[in-house]
mmCIF file of C-alpha atoms in Angstrom:
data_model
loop_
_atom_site.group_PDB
_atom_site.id
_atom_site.type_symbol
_atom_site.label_atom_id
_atom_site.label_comp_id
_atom_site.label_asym_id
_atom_site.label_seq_id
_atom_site.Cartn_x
_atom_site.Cartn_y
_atom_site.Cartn_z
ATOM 1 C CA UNK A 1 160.035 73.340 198.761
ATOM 2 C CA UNK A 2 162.706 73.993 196.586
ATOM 3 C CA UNK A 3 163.466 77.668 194.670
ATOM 4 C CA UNK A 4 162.006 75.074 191.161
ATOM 5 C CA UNK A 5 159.601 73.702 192.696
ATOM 6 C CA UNK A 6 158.202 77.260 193.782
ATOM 7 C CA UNK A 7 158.760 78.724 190.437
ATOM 8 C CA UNK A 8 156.590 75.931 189.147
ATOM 9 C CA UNK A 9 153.577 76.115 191.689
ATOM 10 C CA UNK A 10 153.570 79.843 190.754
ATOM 11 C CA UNK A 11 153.735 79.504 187.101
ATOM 12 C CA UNK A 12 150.945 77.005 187.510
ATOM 13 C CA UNK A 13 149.116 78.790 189.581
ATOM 14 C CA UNK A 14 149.023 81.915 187.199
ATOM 15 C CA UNK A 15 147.810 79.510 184.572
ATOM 16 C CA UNK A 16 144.939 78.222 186.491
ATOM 17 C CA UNK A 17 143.891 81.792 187.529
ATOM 18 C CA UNK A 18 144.590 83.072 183.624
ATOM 19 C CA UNK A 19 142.566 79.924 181.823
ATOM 20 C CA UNK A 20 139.710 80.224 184.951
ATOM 21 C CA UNK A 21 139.103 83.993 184.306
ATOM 22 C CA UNK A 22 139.160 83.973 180.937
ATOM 23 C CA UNK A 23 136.484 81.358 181.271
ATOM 24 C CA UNK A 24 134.523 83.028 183.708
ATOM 25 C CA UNK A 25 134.816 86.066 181.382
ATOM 26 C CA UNK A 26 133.552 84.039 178.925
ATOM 27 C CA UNK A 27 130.731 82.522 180.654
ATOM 28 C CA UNK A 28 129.928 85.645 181.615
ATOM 29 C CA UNK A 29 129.659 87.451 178.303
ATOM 30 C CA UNK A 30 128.063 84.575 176.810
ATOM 31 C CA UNK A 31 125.325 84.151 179.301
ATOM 32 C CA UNK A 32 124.943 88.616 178.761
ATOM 33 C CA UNK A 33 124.863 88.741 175.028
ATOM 34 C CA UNK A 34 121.673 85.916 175.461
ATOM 35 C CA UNK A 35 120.465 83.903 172.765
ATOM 36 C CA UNK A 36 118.731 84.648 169.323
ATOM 37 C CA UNK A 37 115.562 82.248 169.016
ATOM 38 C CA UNK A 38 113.602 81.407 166.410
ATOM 39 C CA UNK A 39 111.044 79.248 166.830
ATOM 40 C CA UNK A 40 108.226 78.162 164.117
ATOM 41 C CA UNK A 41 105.898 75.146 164.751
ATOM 42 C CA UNK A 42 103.028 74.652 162.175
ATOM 43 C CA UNK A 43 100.714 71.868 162.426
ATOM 44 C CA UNK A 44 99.284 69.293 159.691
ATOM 45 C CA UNK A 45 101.048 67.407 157.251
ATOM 46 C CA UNK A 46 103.918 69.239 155.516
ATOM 47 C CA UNK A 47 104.270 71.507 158.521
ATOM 48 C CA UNK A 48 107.191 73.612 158.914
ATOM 49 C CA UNK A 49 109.312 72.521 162.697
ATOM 50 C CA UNK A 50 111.939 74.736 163.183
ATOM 51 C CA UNK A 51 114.021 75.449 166.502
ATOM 52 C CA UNK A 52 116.812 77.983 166.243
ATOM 53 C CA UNK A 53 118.904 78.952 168.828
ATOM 54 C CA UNK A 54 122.109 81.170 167.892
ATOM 55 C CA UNK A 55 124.526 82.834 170.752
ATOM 56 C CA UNK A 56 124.483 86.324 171.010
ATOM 57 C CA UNK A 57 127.871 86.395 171.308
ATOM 58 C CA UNK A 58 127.683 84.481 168.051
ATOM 59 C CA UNK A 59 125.382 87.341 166.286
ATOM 60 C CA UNK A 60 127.217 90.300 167.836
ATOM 61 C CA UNK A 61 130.477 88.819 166.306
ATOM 62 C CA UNK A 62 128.397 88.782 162.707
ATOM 63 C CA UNK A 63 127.146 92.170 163.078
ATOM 64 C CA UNK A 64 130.807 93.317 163.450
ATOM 65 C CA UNK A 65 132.548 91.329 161.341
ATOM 66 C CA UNK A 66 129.948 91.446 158.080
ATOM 67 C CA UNK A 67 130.221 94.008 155.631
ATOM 68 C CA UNK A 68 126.818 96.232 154.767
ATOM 69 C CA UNK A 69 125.770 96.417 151.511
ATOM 70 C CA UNK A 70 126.050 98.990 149.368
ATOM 71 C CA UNK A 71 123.010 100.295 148.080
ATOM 72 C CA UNK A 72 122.143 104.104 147.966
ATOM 73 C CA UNK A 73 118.340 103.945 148.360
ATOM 74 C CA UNK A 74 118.454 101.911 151.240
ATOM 75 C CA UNK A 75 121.660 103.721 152.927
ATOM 76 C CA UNK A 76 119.237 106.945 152.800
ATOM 77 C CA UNK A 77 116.559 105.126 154.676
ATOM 78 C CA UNK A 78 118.842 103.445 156.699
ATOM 79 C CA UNK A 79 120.218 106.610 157.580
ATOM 80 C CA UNK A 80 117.030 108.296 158.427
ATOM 81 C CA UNK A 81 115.655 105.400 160.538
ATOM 82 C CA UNK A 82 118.608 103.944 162.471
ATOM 83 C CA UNK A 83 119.329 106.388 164.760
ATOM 84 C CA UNK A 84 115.764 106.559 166.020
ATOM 85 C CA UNK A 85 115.773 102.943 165.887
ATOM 86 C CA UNK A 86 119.260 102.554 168.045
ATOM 87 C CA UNK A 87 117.466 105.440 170.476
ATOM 88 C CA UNK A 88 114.601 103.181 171.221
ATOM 89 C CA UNK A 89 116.579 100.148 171.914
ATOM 90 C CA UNK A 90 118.623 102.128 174.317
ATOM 91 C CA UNK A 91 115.612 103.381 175.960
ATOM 92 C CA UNK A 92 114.254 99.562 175.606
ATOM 93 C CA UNK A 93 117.846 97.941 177.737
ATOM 94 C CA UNK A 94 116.159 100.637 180.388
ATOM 95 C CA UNK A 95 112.904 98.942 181.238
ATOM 96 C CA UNK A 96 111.757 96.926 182.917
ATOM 97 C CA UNK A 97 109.819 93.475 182.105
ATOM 98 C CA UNK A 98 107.163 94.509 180.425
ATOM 99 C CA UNK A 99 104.555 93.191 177.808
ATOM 100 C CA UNK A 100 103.719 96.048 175.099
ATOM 101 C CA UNK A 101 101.739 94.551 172.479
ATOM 102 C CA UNK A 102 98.834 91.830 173.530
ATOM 103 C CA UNK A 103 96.122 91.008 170.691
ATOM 104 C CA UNK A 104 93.849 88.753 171.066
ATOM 105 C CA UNK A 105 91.532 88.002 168.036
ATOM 106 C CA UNK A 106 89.377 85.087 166.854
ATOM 107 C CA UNK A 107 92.049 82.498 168.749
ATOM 108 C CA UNK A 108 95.100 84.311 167.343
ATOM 109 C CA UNK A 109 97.018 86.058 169.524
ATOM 110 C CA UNK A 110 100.004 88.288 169.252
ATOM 111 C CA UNK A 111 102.660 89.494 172.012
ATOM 112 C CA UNK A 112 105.449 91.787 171.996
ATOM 113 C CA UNK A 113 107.346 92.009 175.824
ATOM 114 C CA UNK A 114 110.527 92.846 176.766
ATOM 115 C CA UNK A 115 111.624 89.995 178.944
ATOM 116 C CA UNK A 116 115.096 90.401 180.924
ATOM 117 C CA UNK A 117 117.345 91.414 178.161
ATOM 118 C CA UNK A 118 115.342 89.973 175.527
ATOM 119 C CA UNK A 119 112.578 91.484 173.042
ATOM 120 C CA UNK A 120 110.129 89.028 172.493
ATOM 121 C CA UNK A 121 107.494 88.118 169.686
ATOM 122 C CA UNK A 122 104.999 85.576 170.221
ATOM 123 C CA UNK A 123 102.449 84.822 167.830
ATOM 124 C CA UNK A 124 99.651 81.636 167.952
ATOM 125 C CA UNK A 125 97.025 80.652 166.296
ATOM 126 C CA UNK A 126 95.357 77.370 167.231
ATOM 127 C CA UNK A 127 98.245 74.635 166.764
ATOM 128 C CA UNK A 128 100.689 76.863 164.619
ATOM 129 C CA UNK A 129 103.000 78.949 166.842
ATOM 130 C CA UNK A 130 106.152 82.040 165.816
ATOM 131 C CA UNK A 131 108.482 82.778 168.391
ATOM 132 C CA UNK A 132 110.884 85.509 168.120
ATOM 133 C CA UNK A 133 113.262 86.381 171.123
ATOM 134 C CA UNK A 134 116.036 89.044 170.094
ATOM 135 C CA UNK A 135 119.080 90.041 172.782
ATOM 136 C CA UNK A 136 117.959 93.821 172.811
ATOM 137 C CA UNK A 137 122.291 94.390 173.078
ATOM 138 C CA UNK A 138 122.116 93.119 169.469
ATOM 139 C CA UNK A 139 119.851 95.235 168.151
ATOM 140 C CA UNK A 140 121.854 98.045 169.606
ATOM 141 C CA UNK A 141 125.096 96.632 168.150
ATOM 142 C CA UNK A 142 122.947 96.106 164.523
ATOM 143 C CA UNK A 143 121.384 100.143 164.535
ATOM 144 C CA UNK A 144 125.132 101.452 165.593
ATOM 145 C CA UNK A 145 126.460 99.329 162.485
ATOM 146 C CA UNK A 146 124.002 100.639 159.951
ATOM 147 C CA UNK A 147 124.237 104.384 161.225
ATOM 148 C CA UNK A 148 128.087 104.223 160.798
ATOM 149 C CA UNK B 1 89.774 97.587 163.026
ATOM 150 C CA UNK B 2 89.374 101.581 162.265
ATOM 151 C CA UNK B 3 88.797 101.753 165.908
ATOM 152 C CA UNK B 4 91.604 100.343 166.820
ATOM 153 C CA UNK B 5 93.988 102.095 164.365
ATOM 154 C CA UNK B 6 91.892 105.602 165.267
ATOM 155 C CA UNK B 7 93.326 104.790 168.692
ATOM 156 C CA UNK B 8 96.266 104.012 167.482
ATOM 157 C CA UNK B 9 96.748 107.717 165.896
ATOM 158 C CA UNK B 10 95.421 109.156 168.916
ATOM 159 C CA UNK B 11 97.532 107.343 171.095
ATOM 160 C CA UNK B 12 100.564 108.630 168.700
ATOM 161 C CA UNK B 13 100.119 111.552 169.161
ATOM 162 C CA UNK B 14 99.175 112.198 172.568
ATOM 163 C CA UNK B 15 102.226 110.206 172.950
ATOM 164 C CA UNK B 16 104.078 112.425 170.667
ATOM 165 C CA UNK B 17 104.122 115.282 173.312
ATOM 166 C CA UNK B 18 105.304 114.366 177.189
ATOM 167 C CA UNK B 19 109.139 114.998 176.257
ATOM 168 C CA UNK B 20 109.374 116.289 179.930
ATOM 169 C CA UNK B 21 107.283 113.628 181.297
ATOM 170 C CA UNK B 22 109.321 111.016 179.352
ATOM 171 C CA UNK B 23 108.998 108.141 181.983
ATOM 172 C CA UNK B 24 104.924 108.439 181.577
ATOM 173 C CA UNK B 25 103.294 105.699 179.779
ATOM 174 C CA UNK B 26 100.762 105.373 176.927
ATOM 175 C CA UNK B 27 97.771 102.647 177.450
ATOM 176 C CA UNK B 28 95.430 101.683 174.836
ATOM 177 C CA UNK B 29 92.771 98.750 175.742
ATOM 178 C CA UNK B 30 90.054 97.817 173.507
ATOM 179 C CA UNK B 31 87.953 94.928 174.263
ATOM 180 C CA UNK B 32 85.537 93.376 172.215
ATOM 181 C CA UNK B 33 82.101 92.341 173.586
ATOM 182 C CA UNK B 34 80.388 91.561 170.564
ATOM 183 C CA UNK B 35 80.460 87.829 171.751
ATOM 184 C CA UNK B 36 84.175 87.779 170.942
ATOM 185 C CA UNK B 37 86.730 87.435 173.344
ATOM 186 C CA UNK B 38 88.932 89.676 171.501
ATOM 187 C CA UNK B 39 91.196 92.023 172.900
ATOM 188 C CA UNK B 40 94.060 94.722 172.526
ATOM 189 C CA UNK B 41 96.185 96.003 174.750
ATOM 190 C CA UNK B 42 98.864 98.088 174.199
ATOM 191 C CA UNK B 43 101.346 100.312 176.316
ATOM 192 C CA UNK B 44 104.582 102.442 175.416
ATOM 193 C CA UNK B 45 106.542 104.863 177.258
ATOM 194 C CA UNK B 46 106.065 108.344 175.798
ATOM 195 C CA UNK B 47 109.564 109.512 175.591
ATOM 196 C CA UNK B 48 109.444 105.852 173.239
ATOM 197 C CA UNK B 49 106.930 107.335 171.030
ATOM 198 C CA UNK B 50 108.318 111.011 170.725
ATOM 199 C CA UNK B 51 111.508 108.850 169.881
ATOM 200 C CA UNK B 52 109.990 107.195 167.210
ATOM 201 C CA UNK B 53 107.750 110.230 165.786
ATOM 202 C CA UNK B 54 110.341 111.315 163.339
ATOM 203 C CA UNK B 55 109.312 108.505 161.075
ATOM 204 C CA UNK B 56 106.023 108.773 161.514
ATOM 205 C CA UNK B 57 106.356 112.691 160.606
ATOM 206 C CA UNK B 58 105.365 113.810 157.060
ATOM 207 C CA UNK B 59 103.506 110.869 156.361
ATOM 208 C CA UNK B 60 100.142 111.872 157.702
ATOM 209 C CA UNK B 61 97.844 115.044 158.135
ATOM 210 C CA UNK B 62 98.614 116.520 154.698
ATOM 211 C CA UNK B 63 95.536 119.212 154.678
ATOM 212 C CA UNK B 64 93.125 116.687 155.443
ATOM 213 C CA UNK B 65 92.691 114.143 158.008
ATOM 214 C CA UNK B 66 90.768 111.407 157.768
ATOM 215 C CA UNK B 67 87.692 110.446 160.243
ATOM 216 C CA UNK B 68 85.019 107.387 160.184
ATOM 217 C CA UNK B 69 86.203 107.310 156.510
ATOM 218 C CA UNK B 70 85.724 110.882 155.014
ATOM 219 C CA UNK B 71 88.037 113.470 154.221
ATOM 220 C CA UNK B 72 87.958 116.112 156.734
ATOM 221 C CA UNK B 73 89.789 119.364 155.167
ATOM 222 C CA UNK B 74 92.014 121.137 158.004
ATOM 223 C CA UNK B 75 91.290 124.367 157.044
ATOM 224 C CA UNK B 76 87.759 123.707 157.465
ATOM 225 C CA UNK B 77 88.428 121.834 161.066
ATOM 226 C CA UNK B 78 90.359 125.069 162.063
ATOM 227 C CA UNK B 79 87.476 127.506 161.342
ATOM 228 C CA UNK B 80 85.202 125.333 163.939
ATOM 229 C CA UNK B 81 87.800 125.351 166.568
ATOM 230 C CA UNK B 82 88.527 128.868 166.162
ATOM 231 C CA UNK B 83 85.038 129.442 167.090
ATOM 232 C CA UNK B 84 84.721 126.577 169.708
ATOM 233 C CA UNK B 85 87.887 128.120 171.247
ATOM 234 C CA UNK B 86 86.807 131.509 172.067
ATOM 235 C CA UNK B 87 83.683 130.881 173.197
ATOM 236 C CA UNK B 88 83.359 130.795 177.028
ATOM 237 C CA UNK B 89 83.465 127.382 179.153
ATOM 238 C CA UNK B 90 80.226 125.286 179.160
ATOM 239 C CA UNK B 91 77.940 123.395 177.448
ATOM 240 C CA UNK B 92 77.837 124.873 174.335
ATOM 241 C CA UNK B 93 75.886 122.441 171.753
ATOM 242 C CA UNK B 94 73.334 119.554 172.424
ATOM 243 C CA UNK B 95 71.826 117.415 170.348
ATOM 244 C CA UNK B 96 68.854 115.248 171.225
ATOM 245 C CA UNK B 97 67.281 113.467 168.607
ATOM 246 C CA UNK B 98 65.549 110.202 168.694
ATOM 247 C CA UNK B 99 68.912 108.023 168.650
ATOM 248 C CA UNK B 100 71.094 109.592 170.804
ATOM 249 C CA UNK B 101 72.809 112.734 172.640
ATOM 250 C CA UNK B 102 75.304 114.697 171.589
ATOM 251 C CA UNK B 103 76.535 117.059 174.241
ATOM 252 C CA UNK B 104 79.925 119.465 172.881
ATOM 253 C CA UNK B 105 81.360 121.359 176.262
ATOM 254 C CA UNK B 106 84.740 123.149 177.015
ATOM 255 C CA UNK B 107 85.072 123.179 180.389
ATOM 256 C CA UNK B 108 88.137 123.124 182.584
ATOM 257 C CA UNK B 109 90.616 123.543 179.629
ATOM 258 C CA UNK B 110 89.042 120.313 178.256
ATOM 259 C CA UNK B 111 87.552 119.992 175.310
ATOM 260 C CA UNK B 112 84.627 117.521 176.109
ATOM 261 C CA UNK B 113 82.660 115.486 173.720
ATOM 262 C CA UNK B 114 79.873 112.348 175.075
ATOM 263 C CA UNK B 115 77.405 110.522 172.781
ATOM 264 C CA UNK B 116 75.102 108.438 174.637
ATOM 265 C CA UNK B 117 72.814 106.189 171.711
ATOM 266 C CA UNK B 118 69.266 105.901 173.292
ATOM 267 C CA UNK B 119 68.735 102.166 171.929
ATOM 268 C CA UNK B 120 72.039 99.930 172.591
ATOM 269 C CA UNK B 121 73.595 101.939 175.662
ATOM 270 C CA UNK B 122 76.464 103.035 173.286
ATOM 271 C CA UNK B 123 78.204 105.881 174.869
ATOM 272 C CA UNK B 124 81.234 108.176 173.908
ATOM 273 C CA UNK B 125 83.398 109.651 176.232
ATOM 274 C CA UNK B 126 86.239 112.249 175.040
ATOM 275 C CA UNK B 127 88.207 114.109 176.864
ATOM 276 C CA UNK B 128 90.959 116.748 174.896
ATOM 277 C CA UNK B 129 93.134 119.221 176.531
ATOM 278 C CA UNK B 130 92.608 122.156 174.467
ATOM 279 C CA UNK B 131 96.286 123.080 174.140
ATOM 280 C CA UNK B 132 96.734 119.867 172.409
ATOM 281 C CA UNK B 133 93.731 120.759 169.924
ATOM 282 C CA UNK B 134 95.442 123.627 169.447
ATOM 283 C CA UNK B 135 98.649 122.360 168.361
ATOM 284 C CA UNK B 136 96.939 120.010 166.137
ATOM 285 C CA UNK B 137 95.281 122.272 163.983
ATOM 286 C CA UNK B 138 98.358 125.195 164.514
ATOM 287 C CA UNK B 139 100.312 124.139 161.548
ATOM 288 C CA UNK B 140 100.241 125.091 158.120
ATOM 289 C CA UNK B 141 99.118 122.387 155.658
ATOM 290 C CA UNK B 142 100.075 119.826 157.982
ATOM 291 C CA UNK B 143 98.769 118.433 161.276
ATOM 292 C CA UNK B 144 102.228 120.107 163.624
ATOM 293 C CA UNK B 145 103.178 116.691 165.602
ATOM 294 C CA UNK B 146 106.021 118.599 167.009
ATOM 295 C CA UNK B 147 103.626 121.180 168.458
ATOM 296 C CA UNK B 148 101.532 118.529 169.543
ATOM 297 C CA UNK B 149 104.183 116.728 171.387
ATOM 298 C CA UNK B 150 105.081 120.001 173.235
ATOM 299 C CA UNK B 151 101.426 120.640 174.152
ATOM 300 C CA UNK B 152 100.360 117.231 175.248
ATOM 301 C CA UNK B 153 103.811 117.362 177.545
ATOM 302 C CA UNK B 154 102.242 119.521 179.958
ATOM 303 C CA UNK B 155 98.908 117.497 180.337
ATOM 304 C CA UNK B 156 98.462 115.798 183.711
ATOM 305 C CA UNK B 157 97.845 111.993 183.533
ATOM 306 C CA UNK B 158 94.976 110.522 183.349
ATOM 307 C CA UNK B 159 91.714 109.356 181.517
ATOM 308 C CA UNK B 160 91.889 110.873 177.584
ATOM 309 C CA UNK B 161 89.334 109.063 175.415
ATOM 310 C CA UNK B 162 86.339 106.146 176.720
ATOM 311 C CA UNK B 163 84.362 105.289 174.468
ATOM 312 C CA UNK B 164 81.644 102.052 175.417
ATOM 313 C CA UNK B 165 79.902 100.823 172.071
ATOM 314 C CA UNK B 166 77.865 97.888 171.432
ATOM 315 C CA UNK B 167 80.932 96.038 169.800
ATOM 316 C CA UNK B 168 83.853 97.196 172.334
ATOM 317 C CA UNK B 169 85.176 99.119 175.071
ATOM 318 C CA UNK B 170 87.893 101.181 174.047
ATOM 319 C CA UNK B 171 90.235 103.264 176.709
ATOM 320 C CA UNK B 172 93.123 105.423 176.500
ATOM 321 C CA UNK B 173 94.738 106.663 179.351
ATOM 322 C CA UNK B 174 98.277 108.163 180.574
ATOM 323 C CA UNK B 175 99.544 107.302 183.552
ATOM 324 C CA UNK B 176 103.159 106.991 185.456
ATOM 325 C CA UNK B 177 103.530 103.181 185.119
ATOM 326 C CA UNK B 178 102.812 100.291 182.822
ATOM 327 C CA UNK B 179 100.239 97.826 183.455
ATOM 328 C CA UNK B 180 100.693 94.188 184.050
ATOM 329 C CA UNK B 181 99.542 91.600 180.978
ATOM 330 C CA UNK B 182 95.612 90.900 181.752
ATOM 331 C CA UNK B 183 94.735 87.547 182.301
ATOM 332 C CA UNK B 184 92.694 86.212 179.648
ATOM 333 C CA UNK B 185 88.543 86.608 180.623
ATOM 334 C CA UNK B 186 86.825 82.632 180.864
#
């Protein structure tokens, strides 16, 4: 192999290993930051069907990039419920699977788990179904935004 | 639904004080046997709770708290545990009538209160550290969560309120893990 043909393979090479760990970076971050779901099936005619899936990587991005609005009320109340807010979803990334909210009431029924790195709120009643599933690192990201 | 949010308040704020026994959770179960197949079940670390108390404070216990829908005046609640709390341990006030029994007993550093209704099997089981009374009722105008919260941190785990009705089982309880989702009952 020649000294240009070596220079090559090695420039090549550091490509490959540049573009495939940036990828797997990637992947990786993606598949951490999870998904936000929405989910809202209700039955009959003129029900609503609505299937929402948005990265978290997607969402985190938002919650850095968008400005806040300026309002002083809600500032103030931000202010005073934030960082007890950002404290519990902290202490939330810290559990473990776990389901803290179970109703069930006259064929509704309501749950609130945590869920690998998700927070999760299901709610049923007969054919109509909510489903909420919110990346717990976003909510973080969201409460250190509005106490800043 | 009282019940339930009753429970709720309780479970506040016995939640409110294990801020050295953070890793403890909170259970409340209430079942409903009325025919129903209704349920609640709910479970939250303490150190969650004491986390969250701060926007909870200030909104409740102004002078009066409120029980099976009256106005009880704090002041007024303090005078009877001032004189529940220096009497000596034991069973201190029964009441048999024709309905039920009402036994009132301080006994271990437990304030201890059981109803059982002669006709339906109702029956009330309440168990109160007496520190945590304490705290309730130590602050001015205001029911003291903070006070509370420090109190209720030195309680051991275990059983706090049971109480078995003719519409629903109701249980709160403290212990060091939480409890896995109950399968629904056929």
């Amino acid at each position: 192999m020649t000294s240009g043909e070596r220079l090559a393979a090695a420039i090549v090479l550091s490509l490959v290993i540049l573009v495939g760990g940036s990828t797997g970076a990637a992947a990786y971050a993606w598949h951490r930051a999870g998904n936000v779901r929405i989910v809202v099936h209700e039955s009959g005619p003129g029900g609503t069907d609505l299937s929402l899936s948005l990265p978290g990587v997607l969402v985190n991005g938002a919650i850095a990039i968008f400005p806040l609005p300026q309002d002083a009320e809600l500032n103030a109340r931000l202010q005073e419920v934030t960082p007890v807010l950002q404290a519990v979803a902290s202490r939330l990334s810290t559990l473990p699977d776990v389901v803290f909210v179970d109703v069930k009431d006259r064929g509704e029924t309501v749950r609130v788990e945590k869920l690998g790195s998700e927070l999760l709120v299901r709610i049923a009643h007969a054919e109509d179904r909510i489903e909420i599933a919110v990346p717990i690192e976003s909510v973080r990201r969201l409460m250190r935004k509005l106490e800043t | 639904m009282r019940t339930i949010l009753g429970c709720l308040l309780i479970a506040s704020l016995a939640g409110s004080g294990a801020r050295a026994a953070d890793d403890r959770w909170i259970h409340v179960r209430v079942d409903d046997v009325d025919g129903g197949k209704g349920k609640v079940d709910i479970q939250v670390p303490i150190g969650m709770v004491t986390t969250l108390l701060p926007i909870l404070k200030g909104r409740h216990g102004h002078g009066s708290i409120e029980i099976d829908g009256g106005d009880v005046d704090l002041a007024e609640l303090r005078r009877y545990w001032a004189a529940v709390r220096t009497a000596k341990d034991g069973e201190y006030v029964t009441v048999r009538d024709a309905d039920s029994t009402v036994k009132i007993a301080k006994t271990g550093g437990y304030f201890r209160l059981t109803v059982d209704e002669t006709e339906g099997g109702s029956r009330v089981r309440m168990k109160i550290p007496v520190p945590l009374i304490d705290a309730l009722l130590s602050g001015g105008d205001d029911v003291d969560i903070d006070a509370v919260g420090t109190a209720l941190a030195k309680v051991p785990s275990g059983e706090i309120l049971t109480v078995d009705d003719d519409d629903s089982h109701v249980r709160i309880w403290i212990d060091d893990e939480p409890a896995p989702a109950r399968q629904d009952r056929p």
